[in-house]
Coordinates of C-alpha atoms in Angstrom, one line a residue:
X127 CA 34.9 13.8 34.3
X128 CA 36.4 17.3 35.0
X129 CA 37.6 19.4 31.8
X130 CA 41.3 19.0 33.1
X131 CA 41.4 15.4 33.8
X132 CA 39.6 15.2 30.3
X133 CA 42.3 17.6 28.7
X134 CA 45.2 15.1 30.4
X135 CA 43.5 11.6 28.8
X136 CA 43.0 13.6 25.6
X137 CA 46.5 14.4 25.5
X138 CA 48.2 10.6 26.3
X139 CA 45.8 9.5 24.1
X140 CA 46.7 11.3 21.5
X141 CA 50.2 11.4 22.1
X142 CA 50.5 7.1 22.0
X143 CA 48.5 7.5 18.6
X144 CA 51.2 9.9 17.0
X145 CA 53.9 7.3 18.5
X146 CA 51.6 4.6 16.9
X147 CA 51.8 6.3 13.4
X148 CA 55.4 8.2 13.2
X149 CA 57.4 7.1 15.9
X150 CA 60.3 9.9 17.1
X151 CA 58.8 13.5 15.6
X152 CA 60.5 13.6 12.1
X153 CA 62.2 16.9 11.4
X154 CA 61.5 18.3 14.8
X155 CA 63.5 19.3 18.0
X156 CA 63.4 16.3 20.4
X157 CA 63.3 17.1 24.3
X158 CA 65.9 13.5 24.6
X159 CA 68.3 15.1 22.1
X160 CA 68.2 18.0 24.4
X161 CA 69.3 16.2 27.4
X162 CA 72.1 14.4 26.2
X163 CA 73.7 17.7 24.8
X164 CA 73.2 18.8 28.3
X165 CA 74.5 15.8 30.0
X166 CA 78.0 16.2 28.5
X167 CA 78.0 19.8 28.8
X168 CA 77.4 18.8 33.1
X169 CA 79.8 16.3 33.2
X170 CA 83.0 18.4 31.3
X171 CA 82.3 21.0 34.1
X172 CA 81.0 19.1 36.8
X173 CA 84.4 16.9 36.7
X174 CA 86.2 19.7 36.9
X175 CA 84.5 20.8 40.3
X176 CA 84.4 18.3 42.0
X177 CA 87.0 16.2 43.1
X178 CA 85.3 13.0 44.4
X179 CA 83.7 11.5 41.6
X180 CA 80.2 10.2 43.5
X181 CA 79.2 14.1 44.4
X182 CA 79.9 14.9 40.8
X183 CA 77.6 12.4 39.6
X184 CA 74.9 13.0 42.3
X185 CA 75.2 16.7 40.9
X186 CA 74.8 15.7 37.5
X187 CA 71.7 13.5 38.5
X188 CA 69.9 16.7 40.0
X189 CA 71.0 19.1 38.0
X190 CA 70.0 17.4 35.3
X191 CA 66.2 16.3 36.2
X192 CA 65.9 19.3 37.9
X193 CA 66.8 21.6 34.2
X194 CA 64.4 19.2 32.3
X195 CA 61.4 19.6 35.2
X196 CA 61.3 23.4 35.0
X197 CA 62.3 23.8 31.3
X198 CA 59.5 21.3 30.4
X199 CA 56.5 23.2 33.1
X200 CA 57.8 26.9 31.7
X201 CA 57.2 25.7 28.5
X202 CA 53.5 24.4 29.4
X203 CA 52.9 27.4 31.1
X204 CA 53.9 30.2 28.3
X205 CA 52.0 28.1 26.3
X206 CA 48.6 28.0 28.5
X207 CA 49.3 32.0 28.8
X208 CA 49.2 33.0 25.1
X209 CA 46.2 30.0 24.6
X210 CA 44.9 26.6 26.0
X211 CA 44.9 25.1 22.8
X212 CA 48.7 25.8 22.1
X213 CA 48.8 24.5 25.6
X214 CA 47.8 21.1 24.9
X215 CA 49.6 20.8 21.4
X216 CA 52.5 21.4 23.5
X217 CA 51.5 18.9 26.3
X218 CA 50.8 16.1 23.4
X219 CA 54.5 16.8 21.4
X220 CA 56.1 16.7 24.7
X221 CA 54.4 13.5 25.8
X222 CA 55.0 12.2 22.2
X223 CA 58.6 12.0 22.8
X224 CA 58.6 10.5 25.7
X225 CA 57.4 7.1 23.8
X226 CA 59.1 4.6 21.7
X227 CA 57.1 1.8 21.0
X228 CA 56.6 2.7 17.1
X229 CA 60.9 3.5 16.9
X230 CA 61.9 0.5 18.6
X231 CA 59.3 -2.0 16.0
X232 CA 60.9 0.1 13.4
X233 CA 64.7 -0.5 15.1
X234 CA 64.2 -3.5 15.0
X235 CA 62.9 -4.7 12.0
X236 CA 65.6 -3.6 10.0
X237 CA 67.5 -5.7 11.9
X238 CA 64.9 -8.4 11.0
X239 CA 64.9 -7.5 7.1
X240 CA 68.8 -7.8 7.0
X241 CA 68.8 -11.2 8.3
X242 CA 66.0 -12.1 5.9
X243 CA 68.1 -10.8 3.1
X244 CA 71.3 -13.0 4.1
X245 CA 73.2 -9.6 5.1
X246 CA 74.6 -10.9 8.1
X247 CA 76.8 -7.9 8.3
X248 CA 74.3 -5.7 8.1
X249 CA 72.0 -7.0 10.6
X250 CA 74.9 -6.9 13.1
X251 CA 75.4 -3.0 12.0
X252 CA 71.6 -2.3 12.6
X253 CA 71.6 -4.4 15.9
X254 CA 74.7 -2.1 17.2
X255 CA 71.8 0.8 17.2
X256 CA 69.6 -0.6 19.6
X257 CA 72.2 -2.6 22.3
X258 CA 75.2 -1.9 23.9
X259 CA 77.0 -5.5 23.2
X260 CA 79.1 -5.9 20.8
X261 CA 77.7 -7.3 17.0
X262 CA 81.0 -7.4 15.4
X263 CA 80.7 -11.3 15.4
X264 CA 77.4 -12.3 15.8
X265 CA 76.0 -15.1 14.0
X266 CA 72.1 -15.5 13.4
X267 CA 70.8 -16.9 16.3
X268 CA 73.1 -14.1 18.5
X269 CA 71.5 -11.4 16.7
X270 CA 67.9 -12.8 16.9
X271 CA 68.6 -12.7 20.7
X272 CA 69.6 -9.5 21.0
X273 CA 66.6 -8.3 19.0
X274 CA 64.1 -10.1 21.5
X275 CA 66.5 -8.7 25.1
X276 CA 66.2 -5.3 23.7
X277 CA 62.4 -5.3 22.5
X278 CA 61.6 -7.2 26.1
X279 CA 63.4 -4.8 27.9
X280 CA 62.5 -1.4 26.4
X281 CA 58.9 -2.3 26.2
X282 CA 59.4 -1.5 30.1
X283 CA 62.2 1.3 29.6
X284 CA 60.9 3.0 26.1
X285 CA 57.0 2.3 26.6
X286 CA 55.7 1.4 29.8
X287 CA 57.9 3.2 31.9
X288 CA 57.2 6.8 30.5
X289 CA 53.6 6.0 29.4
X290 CA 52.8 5.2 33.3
X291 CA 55.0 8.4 34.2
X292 CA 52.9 10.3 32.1
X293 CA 49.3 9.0 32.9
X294 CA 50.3 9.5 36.4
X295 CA 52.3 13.3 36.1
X296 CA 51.8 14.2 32.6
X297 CA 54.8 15.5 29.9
X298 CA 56.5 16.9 33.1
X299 CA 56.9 13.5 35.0
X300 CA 57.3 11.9 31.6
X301 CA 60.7 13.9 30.6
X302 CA 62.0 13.6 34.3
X303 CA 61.9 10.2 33.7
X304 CA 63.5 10.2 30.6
X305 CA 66.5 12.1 31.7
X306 CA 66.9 9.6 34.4
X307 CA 66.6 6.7 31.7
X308 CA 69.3 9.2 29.5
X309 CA 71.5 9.8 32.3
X310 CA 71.8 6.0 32.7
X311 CA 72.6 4.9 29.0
X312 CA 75.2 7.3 28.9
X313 CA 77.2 7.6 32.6
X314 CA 75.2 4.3 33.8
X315 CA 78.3 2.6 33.2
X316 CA 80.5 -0.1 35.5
X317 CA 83.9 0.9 33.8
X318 CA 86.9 2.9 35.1
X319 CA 84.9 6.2 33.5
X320 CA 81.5 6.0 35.2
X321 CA 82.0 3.3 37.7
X322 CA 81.6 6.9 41.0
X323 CA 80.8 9.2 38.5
X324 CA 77.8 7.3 36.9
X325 CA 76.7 5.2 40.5
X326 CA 74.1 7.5 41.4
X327 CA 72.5 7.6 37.8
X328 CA 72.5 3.9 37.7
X329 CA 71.1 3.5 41.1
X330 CA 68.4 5.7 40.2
X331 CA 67.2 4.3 37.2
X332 CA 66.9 1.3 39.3
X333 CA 64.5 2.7 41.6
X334 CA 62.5 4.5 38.9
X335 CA 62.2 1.3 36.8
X336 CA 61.6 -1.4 40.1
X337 CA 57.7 -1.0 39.7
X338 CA 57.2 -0.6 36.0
X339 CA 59.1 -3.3 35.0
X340 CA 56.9 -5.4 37.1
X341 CA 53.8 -3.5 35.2
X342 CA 55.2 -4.4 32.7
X343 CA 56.1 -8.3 33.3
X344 CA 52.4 -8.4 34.9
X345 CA 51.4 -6.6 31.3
X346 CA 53.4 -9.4 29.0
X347 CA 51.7 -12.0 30.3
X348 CA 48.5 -10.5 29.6
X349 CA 48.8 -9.4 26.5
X350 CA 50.8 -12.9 25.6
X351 CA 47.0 -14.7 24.2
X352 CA 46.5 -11.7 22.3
X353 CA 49.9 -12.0 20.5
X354 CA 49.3 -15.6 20.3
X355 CA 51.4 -16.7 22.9
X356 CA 51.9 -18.4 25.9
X357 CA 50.2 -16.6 29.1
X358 CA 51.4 -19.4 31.2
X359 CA 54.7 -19.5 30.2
X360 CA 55.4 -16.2 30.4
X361 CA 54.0 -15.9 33.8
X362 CA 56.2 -19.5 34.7
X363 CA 58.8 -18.2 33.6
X364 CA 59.0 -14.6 34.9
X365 CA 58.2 -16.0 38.0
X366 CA 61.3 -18.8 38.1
X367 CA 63.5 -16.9 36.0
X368 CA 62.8 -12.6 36.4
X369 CA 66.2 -12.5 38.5
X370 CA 68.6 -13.9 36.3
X371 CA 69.8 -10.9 35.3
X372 CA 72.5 -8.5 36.5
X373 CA 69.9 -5.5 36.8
X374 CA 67.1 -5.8 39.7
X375 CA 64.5 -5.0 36.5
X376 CA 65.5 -5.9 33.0
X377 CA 65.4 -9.6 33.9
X378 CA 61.7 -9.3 35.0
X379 CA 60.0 -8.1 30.9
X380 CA 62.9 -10.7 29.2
X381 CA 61.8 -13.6 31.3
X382 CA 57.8 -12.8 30.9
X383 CA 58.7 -12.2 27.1
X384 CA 61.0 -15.7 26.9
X385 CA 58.4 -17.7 28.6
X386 CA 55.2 -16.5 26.6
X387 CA 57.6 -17.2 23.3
X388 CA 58.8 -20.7 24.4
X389 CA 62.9 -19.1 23.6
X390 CA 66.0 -18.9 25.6
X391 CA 67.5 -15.7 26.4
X392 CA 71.1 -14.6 28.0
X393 CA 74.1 -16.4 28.0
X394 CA 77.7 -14.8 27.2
X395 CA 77.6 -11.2 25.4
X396 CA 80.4 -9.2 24.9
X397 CA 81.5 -5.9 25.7
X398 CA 84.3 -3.9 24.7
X399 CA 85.9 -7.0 23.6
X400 CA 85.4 -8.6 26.7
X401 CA 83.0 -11.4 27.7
X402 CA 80.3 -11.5 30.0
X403 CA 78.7 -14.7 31.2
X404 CA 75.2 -13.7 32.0
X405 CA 72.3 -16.5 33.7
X406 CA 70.0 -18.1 30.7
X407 CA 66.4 -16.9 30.9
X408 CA 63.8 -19.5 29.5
X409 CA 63.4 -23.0 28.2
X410 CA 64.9 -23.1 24.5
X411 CA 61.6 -24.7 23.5
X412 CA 61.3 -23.5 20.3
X413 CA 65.0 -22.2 18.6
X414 CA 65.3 -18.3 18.3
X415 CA 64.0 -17.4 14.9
X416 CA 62.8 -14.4 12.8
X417 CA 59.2 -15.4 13.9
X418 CA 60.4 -14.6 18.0
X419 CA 61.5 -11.1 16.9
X420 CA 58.0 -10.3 15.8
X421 CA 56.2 -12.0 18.5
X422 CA 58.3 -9.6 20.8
X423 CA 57.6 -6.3 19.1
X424 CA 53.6 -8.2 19.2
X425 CA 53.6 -8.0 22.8
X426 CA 55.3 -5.0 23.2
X427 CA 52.2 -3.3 21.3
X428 CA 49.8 -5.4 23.6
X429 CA 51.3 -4.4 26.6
X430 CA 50.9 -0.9 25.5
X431 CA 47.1 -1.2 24.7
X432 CA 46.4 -2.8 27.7
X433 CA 48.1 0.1 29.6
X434 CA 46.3 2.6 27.5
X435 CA 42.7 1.0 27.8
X436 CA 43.5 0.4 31.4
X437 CA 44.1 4.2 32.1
X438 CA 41.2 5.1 30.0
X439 CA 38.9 2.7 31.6
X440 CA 39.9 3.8 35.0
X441 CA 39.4 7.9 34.0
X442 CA 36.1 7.4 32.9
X443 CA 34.8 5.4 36.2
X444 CA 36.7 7.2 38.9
X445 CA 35.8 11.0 36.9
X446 CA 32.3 10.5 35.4

């Protein structure tokens, strides 16, 4: 295998380990903290310049991937010119922060412990983190559901997603894609705000995701006998159900994740206040309970490893 192909697996390696063992770099500048300071610094000026909404967010979009791309490579390569080791270090904190697989377990669980405790209102506090429905009045079995959407679908947006990016482009690829995933969450909006201004962010994020989320669905089911769950569910399932779902790719990881737990997802959620009828995903063979939220966060962590093995396997028979 040849010393830089060996330096890149080294450094995803390494980098899902840290994720593994700390989750988000305690006490340390994050790159995604970053580009959401820079994202409302754009858009205050960039609304001001332009007066057709679209071209604004189209600028935004650029500008912003295009800022992360160079500041991420200029920092990899002042770093390989005063050494290689500081090189890599820097290569494996960037491609640290790019995953979220340890944050989101952690996310979520409290949400889990609150409901264990009886603190209904909490639970629906912690929840608010982690989705963008309202929790205000949630009962049990809403909040459970929410837990399992969000695990499903940020095992393809939080894990899969940037771990792919990164095996395949490195810390560089791996932070465009997180500013793509950040420009969505905050201007990837269909209200009277971000319905022009955000489009192009939205659409974007649509295109980045349409493959991984398939991964990742393809991922779920094979990790679902590991988490001891249902492969053929979650494969029936995804298969029948994967569209039901307003976006083109979050339906696909939440109908391979309802099927291998035997649950029902989607129905009505609300947003600001108002309600939003959404197709049902799965066969409510078994009711949602605490035990689905950690059968999630269990396939979540096998989809991972597979992808991880996967990538490893494939470096050291392609580069030997």
């Amino acid at each position: 295998m040849s010393e830089p192909f060996t330096n890149h697996v080294f450094v995803v390696v390494v980098a899902v380990i840290l994720d593994l063992l700390l989750g988000d770099p305690p006490g340390l500048p994050h790159p995604v903290v970053g580009i959401g300071r820079l994202i409302l610094f754009l858009e205050a000026h960039l609304r001001r310049i332009f007066t057709d909404a679209r071209w604004g967010g189209i600028a935004l979009l650029c500008i912003t991937v295009g800022i992360t791309c160079l500041s991420a490579a200029l920092l990899l390569k002042i770093a390989a010119l005063i050494h290689p080791v500081l090189a890599t270090a820097v290569a494996i904190y960037l491609s640290w922060t790019c995953l979220a697989s340890r944050s989101l377990h952690r996310e979520s669980m409290l949400v889990v412990d609150a409901l264990r405790k009886g603190e209904l209102p909490a639970a629906r506090i912690w929840l608010s983190r982690i989705v963008g429905r309202d929790t205000d009045d949630l009962d049990q079995t809403g909040i459970i559901r929410g837990v399992v959407e969000t695990v499903a679908e940020n095992t393809s947006d939080g894990v899969i997603a940037p771990l792919l990016c990164l095996m395949i482009g490195g810390p560089v690829l791996g932070l465009a894609y997180k500013a793509v995933n950040t420009l969505d969450s905050m201007v990837g909006y269909k209200n009277d705000r971000y319905l022009h201004f955000g489009w192009a962010s939205a659409r974007f994020d649509d295109l980045a995701n349409y493959l991984p989320a398939r991964l990742t669905g393809l991922l779920l089911v094979l990790a679902a006998p590991f988490a001891g769950l249902s492969a053929g569910g979650a494969w029936r399932i995804m298969r029948r159900d994967g569209r039901n779902h307003s976006s083109p790719n979050s339906g696909i990881p939440e109908a391979a994740a309802a099927g291998a737990l035997g649950v029902q997802l989607g129905g009505v959620n609300h947003y600001f206040g108002k309600p939003v009828a959404k197709p049902t995903i799965g066969d409510p063979v078994y009711p949602l309970s605490l035990a689905a939220c950690h059968g999630a966060v269990r396939l979540m962590y096998g989809a991972e490893m597979l992808l991880l093995a996967g990538f490893v396997v494939f470096a050291a028979v392609i580069y030997r």
